[in-house]
Coordinates of C-alpha atoms and ligand atoms in Angstrom, one line a residue:
X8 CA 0.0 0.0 0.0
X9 CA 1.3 3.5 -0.4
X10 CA 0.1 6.9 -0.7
X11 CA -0.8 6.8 -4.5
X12 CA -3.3 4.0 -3.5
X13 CA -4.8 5.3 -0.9
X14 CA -5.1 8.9 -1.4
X15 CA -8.4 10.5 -1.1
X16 CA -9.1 8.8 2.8
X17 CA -7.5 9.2 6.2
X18 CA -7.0 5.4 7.7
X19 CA -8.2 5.6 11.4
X20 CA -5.2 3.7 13.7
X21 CA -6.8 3.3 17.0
X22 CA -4.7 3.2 19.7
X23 CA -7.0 3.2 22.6
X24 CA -6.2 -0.2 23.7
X25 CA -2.4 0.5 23.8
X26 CA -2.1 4.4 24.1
X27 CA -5.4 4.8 25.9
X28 CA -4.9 1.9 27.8
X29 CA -1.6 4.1 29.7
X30 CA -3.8 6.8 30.7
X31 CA -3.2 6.4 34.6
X32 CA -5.8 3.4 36.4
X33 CA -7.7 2.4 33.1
X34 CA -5.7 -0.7 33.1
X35 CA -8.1 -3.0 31.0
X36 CA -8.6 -6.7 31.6
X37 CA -8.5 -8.9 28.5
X38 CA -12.1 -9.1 28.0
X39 CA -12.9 -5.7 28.4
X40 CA -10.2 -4.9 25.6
X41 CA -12.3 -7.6 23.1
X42 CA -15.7 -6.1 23.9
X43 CA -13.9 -3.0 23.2
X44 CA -11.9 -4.0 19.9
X45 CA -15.4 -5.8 18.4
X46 CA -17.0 -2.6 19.2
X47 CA -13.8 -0.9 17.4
X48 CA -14.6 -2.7 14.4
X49 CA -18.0 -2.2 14.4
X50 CA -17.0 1.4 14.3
X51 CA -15.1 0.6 11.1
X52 CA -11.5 1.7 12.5
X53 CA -8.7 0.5 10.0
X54 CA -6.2 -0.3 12.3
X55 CA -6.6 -1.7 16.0
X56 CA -3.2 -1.5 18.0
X57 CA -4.5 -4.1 20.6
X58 CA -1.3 -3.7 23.0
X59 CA 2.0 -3.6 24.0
X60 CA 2.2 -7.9 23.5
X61 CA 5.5 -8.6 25.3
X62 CA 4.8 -6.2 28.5
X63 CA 2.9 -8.7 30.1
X64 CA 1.3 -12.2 30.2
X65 CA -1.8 -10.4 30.5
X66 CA -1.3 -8.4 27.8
X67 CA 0.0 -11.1 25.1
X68 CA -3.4 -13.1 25.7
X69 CA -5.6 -10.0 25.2
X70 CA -3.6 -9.2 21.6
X71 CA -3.5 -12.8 20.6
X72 CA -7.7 -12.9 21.5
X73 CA -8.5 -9.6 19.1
X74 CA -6.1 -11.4 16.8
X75 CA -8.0 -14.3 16.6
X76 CA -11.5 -13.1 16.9
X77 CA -11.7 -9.3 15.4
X78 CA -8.8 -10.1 13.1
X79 CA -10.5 -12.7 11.3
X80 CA -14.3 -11.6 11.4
X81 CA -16.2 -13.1 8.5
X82 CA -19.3 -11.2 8.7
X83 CA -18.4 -10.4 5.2
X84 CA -16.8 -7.0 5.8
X85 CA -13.5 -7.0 5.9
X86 CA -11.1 -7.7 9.0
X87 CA -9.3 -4.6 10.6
X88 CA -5.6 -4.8 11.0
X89 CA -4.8 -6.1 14.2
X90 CA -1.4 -4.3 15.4
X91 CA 0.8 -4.5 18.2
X92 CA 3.6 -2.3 19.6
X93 CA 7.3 -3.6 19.9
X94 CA 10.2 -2.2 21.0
X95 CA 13.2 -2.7 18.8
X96 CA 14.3 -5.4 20.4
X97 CA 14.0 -9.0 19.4
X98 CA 12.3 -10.4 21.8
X99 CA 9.3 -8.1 21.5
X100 CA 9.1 -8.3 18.2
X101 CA 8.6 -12.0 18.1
X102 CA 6.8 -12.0 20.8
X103 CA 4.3 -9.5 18.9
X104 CA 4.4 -12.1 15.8
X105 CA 3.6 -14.8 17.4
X106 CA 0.6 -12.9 19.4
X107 CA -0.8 -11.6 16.2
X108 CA -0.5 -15.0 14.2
X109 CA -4.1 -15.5 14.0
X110 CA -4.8 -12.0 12.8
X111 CA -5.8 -12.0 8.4
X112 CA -4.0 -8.6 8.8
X113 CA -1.3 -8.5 10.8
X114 CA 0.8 -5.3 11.5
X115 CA 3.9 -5.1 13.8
X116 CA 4.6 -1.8 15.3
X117 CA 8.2 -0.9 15.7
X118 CA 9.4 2.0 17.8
X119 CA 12.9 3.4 18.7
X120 CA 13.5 6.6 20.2
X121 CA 15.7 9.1 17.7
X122 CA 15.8 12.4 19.9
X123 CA 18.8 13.3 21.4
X124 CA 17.6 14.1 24.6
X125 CA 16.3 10.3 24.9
X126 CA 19.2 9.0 23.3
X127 CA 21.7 11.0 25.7
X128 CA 19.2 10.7 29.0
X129 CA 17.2 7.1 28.2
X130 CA 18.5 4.6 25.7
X131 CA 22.3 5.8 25.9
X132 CA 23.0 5.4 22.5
X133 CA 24.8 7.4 19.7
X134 CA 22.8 8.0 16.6
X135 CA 24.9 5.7 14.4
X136 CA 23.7 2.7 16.9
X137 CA 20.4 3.8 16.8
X138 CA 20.7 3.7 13.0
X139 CA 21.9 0.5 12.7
X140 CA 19.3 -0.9 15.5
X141 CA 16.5 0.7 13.2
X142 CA 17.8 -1.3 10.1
X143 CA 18.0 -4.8 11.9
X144 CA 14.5 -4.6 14.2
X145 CA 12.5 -3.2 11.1
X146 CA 14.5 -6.2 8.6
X147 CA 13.4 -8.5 11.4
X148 CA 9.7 -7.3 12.0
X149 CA 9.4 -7.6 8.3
X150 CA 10.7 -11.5 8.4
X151 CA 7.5 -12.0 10.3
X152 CA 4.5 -9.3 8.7
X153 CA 4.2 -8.0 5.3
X154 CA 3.0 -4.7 7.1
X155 CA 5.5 -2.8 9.5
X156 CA 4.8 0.3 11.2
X157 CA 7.8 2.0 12.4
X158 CA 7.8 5.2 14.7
X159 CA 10.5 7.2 15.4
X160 CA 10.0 8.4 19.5
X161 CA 9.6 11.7 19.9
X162 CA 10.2 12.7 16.2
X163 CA 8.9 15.9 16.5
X164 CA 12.0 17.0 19.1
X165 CA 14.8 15.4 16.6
X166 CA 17.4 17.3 14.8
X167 CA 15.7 17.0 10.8
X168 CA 18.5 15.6 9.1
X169 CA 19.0 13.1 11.2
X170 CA 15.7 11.7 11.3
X171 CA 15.3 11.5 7.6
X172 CA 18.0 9.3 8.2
X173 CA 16.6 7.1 10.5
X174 CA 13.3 7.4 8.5
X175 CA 15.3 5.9 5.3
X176 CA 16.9 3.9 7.1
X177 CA 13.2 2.3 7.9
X178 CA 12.0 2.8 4.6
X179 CA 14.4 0.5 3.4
X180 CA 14.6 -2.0 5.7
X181 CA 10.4 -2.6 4.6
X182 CA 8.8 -0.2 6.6
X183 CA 5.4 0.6 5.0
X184 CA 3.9 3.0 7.3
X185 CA 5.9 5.7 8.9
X186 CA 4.5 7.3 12.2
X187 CA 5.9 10.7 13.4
X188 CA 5.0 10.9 17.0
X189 CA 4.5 14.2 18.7
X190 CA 5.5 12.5 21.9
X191 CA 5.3 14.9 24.6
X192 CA 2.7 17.1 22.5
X193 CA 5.0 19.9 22.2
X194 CA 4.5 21.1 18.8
X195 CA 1.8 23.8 17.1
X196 CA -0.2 22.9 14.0
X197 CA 1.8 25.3 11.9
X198 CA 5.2 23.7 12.9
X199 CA 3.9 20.5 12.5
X200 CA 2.4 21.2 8.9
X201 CA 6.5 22.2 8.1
X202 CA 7.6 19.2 10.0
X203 CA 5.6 16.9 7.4
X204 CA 5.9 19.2 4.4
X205 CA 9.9 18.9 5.4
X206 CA 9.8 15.4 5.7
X207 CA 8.0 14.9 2.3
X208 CA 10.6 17.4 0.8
X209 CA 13.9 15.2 2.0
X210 CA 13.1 11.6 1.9
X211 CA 12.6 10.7 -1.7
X212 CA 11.6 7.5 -1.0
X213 CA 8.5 8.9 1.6
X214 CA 5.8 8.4 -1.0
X215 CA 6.5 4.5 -1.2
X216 CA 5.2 4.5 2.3
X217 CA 1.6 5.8 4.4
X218 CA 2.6 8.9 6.3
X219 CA 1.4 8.5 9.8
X220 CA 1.1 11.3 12.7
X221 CA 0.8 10.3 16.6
X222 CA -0.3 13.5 18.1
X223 CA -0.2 13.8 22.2
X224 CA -2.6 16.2 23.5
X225 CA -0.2 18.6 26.1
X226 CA -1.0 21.5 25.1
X227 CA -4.8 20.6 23.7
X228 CA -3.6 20.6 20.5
X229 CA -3.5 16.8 19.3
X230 CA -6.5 17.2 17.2
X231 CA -5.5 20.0 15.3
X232 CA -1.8 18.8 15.1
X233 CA -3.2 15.7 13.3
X234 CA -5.7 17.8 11.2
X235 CA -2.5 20.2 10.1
X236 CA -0.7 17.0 9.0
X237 CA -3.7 15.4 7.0
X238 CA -3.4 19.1 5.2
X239 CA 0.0 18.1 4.0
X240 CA -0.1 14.6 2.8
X241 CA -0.2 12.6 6.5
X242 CA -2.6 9.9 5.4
X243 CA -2.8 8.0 8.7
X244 CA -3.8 9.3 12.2
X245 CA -3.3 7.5 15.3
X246 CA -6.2 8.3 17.5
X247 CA -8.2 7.0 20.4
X248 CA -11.6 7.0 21.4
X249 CA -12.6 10.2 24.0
X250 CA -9.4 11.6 23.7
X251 CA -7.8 9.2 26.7
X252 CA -4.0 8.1 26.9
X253 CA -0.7 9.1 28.3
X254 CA -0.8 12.3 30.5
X255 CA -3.2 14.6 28.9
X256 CA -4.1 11.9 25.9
X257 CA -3.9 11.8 22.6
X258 CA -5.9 12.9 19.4
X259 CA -9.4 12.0 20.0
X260 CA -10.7 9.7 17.0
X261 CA -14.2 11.5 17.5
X262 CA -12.8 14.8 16.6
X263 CA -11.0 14.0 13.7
X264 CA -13.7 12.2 11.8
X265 CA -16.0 14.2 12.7
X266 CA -13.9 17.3 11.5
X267 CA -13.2 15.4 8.2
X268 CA -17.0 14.6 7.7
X269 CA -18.7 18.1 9.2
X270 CA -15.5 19.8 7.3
X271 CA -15.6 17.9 3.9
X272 CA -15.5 20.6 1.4
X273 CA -12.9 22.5 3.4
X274 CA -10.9 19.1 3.9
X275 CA -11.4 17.4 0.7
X276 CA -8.8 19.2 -1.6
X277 CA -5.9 18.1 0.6
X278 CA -7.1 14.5 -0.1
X279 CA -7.4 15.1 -3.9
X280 CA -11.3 15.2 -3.8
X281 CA -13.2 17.7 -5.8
X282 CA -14.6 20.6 -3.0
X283 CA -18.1 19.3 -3.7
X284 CA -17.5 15.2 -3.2
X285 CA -19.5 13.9 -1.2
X286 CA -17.5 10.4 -0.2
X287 CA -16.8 9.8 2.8
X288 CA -12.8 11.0 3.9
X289 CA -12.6 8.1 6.6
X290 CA -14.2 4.5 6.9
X291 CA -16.1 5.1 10.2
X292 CA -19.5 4.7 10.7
X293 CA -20.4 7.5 12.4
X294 CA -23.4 6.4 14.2
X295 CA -21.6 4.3 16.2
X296 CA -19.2 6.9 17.8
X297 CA -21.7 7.7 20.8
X298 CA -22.0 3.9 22.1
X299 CA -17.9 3.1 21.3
X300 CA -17.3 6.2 23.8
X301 CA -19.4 5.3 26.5
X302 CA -18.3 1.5 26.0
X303 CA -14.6 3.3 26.8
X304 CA -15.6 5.5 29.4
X305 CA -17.5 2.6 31.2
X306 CA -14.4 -0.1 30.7
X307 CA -11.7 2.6 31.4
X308 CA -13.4 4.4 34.5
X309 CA -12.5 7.7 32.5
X310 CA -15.1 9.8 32.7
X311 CA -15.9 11.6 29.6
X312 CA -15.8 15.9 30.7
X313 CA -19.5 17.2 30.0
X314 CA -18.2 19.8 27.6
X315 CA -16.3 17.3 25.7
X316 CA -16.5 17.9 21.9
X317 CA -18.9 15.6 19.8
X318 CA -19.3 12.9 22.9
X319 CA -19.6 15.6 25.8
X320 CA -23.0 15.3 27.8
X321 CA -23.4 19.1 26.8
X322 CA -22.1 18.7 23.4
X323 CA -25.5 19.2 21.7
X324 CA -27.2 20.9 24.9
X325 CA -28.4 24.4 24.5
X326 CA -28.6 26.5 27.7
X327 CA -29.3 29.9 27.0
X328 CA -32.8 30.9 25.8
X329 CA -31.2 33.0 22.9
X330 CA -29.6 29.8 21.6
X331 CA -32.5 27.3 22.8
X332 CA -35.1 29.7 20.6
X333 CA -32.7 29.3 17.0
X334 CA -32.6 25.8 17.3
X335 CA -36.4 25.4 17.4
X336 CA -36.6 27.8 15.0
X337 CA -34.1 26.5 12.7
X338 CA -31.1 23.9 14.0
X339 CA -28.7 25.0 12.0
X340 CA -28.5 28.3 14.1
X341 CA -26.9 27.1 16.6
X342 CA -25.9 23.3 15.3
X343 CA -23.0 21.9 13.1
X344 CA -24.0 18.9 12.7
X345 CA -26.9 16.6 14.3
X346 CA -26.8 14.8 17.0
X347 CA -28.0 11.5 15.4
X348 CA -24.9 11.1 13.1
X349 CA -22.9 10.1 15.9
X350 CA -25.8 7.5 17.2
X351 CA -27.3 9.8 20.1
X352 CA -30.2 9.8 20.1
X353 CA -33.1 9.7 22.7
X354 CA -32.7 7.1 24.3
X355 CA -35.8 4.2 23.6
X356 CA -37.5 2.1 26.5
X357 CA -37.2 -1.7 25.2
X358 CA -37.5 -3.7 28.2
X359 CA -39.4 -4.0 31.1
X360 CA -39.7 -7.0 34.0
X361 CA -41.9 -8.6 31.3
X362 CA -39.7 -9.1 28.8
X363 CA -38.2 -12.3 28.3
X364 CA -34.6 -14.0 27.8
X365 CA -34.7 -13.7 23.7
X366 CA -35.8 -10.3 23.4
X367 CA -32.9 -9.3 26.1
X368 CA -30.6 -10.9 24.6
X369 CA -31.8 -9.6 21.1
X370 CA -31.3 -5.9 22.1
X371 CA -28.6 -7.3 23.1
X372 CA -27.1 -8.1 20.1
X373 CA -28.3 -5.6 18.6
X374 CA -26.0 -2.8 21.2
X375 CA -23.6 -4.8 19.8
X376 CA -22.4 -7.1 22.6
X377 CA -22.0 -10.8 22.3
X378 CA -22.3 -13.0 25.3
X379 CA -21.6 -16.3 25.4
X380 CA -24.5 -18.5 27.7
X381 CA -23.0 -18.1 30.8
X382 CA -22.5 -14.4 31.0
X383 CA -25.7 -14.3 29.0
X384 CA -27.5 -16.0 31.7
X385 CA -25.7 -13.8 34.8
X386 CA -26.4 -10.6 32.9
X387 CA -30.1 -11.8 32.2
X388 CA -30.5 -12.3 35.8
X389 CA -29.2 -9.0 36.9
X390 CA -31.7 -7.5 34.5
X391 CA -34.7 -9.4 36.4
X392 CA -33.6 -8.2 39.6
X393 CA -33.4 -4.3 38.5
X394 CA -36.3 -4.7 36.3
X395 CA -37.9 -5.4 39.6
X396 CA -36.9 -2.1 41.0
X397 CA -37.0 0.2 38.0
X398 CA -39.7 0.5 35.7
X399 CA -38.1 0.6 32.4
X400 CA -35.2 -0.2 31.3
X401 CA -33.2 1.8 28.7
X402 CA -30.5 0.9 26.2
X403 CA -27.5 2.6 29.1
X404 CA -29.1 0.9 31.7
X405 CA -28.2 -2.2 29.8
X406 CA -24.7 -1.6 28.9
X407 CA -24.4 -0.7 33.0
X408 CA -25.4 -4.4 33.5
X409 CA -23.6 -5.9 30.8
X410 CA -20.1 -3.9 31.7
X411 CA -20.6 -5.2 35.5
X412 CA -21.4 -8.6 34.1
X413 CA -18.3 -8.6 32.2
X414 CA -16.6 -7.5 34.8
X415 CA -17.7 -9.3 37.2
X416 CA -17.1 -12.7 35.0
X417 CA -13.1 -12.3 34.9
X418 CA -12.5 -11.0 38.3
X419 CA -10.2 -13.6 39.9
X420 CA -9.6 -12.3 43.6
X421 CA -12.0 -11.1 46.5
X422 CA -15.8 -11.4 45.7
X423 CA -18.5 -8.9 47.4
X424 CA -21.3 -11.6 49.0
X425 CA -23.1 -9.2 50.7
X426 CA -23.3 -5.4 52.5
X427 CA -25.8 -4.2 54.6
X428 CA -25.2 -0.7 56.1
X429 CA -27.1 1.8 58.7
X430 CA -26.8 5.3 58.7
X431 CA -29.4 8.1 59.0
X432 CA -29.0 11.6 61.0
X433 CA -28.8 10.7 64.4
X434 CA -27.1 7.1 64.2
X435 CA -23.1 6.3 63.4
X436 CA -22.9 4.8 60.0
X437 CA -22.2 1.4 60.5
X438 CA -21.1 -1.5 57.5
X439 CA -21.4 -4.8 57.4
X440 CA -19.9 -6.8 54.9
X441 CA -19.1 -10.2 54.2
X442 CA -16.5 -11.3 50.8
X443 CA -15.4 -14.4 50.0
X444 CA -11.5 -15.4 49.8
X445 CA -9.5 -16.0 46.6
X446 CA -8.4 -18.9 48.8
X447 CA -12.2 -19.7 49.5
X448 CA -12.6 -18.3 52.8
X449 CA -15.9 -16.7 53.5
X450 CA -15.2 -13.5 56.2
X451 CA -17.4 -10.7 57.5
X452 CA -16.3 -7.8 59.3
X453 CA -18.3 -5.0 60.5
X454 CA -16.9 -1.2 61.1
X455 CA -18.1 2.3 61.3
X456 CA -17.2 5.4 59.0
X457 CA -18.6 9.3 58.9
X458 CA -20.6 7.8 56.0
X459 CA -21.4 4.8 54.7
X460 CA -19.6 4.2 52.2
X461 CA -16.7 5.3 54.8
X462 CA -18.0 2.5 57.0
X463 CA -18.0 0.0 53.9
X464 CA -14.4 0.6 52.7
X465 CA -13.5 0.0 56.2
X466 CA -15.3 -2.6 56.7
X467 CA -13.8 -4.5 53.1
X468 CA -10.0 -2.6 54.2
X469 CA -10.2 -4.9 56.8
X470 CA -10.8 -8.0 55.0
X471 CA -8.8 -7.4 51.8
X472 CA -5.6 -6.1 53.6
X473 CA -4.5 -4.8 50.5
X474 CA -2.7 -1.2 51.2
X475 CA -4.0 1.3 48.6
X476 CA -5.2 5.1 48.8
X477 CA -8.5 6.1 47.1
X478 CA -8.1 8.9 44.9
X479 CA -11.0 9.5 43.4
X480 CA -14.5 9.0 44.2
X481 CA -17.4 9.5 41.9
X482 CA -21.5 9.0 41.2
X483 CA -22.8 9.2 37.6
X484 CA -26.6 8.5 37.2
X485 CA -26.9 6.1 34.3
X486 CA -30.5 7.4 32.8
X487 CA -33.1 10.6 34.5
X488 CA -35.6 9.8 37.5
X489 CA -35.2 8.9 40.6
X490 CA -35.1 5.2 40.4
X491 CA -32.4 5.9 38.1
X492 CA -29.1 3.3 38.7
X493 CA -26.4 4.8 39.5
X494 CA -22.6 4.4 38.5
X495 CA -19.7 4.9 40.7
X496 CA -16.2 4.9 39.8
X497 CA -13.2 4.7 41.9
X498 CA -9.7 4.9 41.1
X499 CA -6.8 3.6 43.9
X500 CA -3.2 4.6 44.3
X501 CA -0.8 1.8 45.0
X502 CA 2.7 3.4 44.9
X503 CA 2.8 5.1 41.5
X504 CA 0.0 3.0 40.2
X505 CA -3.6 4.1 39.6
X506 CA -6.2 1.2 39.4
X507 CA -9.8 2.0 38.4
X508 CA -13.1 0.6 39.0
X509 CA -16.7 1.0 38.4
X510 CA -20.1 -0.6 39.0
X511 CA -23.9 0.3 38.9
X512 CA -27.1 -0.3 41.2
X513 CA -30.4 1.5 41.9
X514 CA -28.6 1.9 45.4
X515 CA -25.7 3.8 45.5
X516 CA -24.0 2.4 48.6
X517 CA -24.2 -1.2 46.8
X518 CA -22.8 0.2 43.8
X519 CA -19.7 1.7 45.8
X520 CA -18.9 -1.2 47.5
X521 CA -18.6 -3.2 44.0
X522 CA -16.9 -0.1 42.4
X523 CA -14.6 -0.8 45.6
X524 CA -14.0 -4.3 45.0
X525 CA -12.9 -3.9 41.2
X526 CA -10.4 -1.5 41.3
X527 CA -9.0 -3.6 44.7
X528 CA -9.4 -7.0 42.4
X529 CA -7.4 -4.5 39.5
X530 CA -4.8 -4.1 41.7
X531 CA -4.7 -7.6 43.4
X532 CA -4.5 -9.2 39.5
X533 CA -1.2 -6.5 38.5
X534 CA 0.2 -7.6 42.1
X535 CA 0.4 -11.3 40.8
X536 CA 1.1 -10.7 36.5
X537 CA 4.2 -11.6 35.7
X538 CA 6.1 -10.4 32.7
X539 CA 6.1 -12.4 29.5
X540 CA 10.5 -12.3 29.9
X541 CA 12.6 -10.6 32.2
X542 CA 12.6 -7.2 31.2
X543 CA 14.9 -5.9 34.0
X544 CA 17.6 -3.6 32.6
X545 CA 16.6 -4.2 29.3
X546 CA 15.5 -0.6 28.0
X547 CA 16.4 -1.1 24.1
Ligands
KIV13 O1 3.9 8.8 22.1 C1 4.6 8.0 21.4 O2 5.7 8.4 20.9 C2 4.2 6.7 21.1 C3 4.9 5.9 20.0 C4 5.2 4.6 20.5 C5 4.0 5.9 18.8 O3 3.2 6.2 21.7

């Protein structure tokens, strides 16, 4: 593939099971990362970069599960490219291969730093060694995958002559997509328009190869970092879903589609298009951006910011009465696009207590989610019981039970059996709460708080004895009304770590204490993963 193939349409690489995934306590669990990469190809993403395959046990299994099932879908459309990152290093690298074996299109990732600063302060290599390391790890990805990404780290910091150097130096060694990352997101959209328009000007062989950009979001400028580059021949972004990933994130995949799509005539000379075409400048289906970002936001524990653009809660509210009377009027007063081409809209009742196991698992289906019997069953059962307490039961109320189904399924360590709390005005809140053992032991321990959800998480402190700080403590309500069911999400400090958790339930407390007892089970599971090799002093 190069550019001359491929030029009127941006190819979305999602990263937001690899770079999302580092955003601080949204570790994901390895089925959580394949209800997320089905829902990613749903979405019609070109590239999924599953993970990081040789930084953990955990980690290989999750890419090697996308690889088998998302990489080889035969629904008819076509498979996505199933990628995963490698250092330059051997080992990685064929430990990547072999995770992405049963992937139809596999892609193997290969980054090196080329900045001096991270050569002088991190890898402690000259240039010339870096060269010659970029030569050998792209020959040897290329041994294994027709299709090799290589990134140069923190290409937007390194002196320009040298890194068309090392970019040639990839080129010929079988790269086919070249990635400039903006590592630490220090760049503007006009210096990185000359960085790319440089790049294209000094590397003759460039245009055998897809020009990628990987766009951190430091400054808030990762979106229009990437859009700059797509304005001067960068024919790839590398994106994730809400934005989320390393520090501040990266480019958020809503925003640049939507750009390209609400933005076509301004966008569609760079790609070669006449102003007035009316093809579509990415492959995404747009209609299913609303559910793939709560899907993250609900997996991850990273809460989506109300004024978030094209996913944000307020994204297509209208407060004042100045801007609420245009819209009636006319929406295009106050509206750039509607809010039904990203799939929001309001939200339909479609089950009730009466409703029965097919048409659940139906709607089901048809949200996209794919249970097998078990979880089916679990999930089904959960319904019964809130359908008992709630009325009606709307599309997010089932993706609440479905996540804490999911969640629940996987989630080796300490189990919640029951809680049972008092607490009023005039009495100390006191918890009750009984868990059972990952060695089987069934304990209860009771224990007062200044609230109760103090009292709870003093009551499972006790019984867990797993040292950890909580950070963050939040309450979403799912749907409107006051029978509403309400998600918590918590997120725990264990030394440098963050580990997140969330769960749902028409009462709050109960909610917490499960939100409690995922981010602990998080954290228990990372205390116990081993690495795939021993990794110790091995940087590059
Ligand atoms: O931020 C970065 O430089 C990266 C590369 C590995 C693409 O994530």
């Amino acid at each position: 593939m190069n550019q001359q193939s491929q030029p009127d349409r941006i190819i979305v690489f999602d990263t937001t099971l690899r770079d999302g995934e580092q955003s601080p306590g949204a570790t994901l669990n390895a089925e959580e990362k394949l209800a997320i990469a089905h829902q990613l190809a749903l979405l019609g993403v070109d590239v999924i970069e599953a993970g990081f395959a040789a930084s953990s046990s955990g980690e290989f299994e999750a890419v090697r599960s996308i690889a088998q099932s998302v990489g080889r879908q035969s629904n008819g459309a076509k498979a996505p490219i199933i990628c995963s990152l490698a250092r330059a290093v051997r080992q990685d690298i064929q430990i990547a291969a072999t995770a992405l074996q049963p992937a139809a299109h596999p892609r193997i990732h290969v980054f090196i730093s080329a900045s001096d600063i991270h050569l002088q302060h991190q890898l402690r290599k000259s240039r010339a060694e870096v060269l010659a390391i970029v030569a050998e790890m792209v020959a040897y990805a290329k041994s294994f995958v027709e299709d090799v990404e290589f990134s140069p780290m923190d290409a937007t910091r390194t002196e320009p002559a040298y890194l068309y150097q090392v970019i040639e130096q990839a080129i010929q060694a079988g790269a086919t997509t070249i990635n400039i990352p903006d590592t630490v997101g220090y760049r503007t959209p006009k210096e990185m328009e000359q960085i790319i328009q440089d790049i294209r000007a000094n590397i003759s062989s460039i245009d055998q190869v897809i020009l990628s950009v990987h766009a951190q979001n430091d400054l808030g400028l990762a979106t229009a970092n990437a859009l700059a580059a797509i304005e001067h021949g960068v024919r790839q972004i590398e994106c994730t879903i809400n934005g989320i990933g390393e520090r501040a994130g990266n480019t958020a995949l809503e925003e640049i589609v939507m750009a390209l799509e609400v933005r076509k005539s301004y966008f569609n000379p760079f790609l070669g298009c006449s102003v007035d075409s009316d093809a579509p400048l990415t492959g995404i289906k747009t209609q299913e951006i609303y559910k793939t970002s709560r899907l993250v936001s609900q997996f991850t524990g990273m809460l989506v910011q109300p004024n978030k653009a094209i996913v944000g809660a307020n994204a297509f509210a209208h407060e004042s009465g100045i801007h609420q009377d245009g819209v009636l009027k006319h929406r295009e007063t106050y509206e750039i696009m509607d809010a039904s081409t990203i799939g929001l809209s309001e939200n339909q009742i479609v089950l009730g207590k009466h409703s029965g196991r097919n048409a659940f698992r139906t709607r089901l289906q048809e949200l996209g989610f794919d249970l097998n019997e078990t979880d089916l069953n679990n999930a089904f059962h959960r319904f019964k019981e809130i359908a008992d307490k709630k009325k009606e039961i709307t599309d997010w109320d089932l993706e609440a039970i479905v996540r804490d189904e999911l969640q629940v399924s996987v989630e080796s360590g300490f189990q919640l059996e029951h809680v049972q709390v008092t607490c009023g005005d005039c009495t100390c809140p006191t918890a009750t709460v009984t868990i059972l053992k990952p060695d089987g032991k069934i304990l209860t321990h009771a224990a007062v708080g200044v609230g109760p959800v103090d009292a709870v998480y003093r009551a499972v402190n006790q019984l867990v004895n797993i040292p950890n700080q909580l950070v963050e403590f939040s309450v979403q309500s799912v749907t409107e009304g006051i029978d509403a069911l309400g998600t918590v999400t918590v997120r725990l400090r264990q030394n440098d770590r963050l580990f997140s958790g969330n769960a749902s339930d028409t009462d709050i407390v109960v909610a917490a204490a499960h939100a409690y007892m995922s981010a602990l089970n998080r954290l228990y599971r990372h205390q116990q993963q081993q690495p795939v090799y021993d990794t110790a002093g091995l940087l590059f």
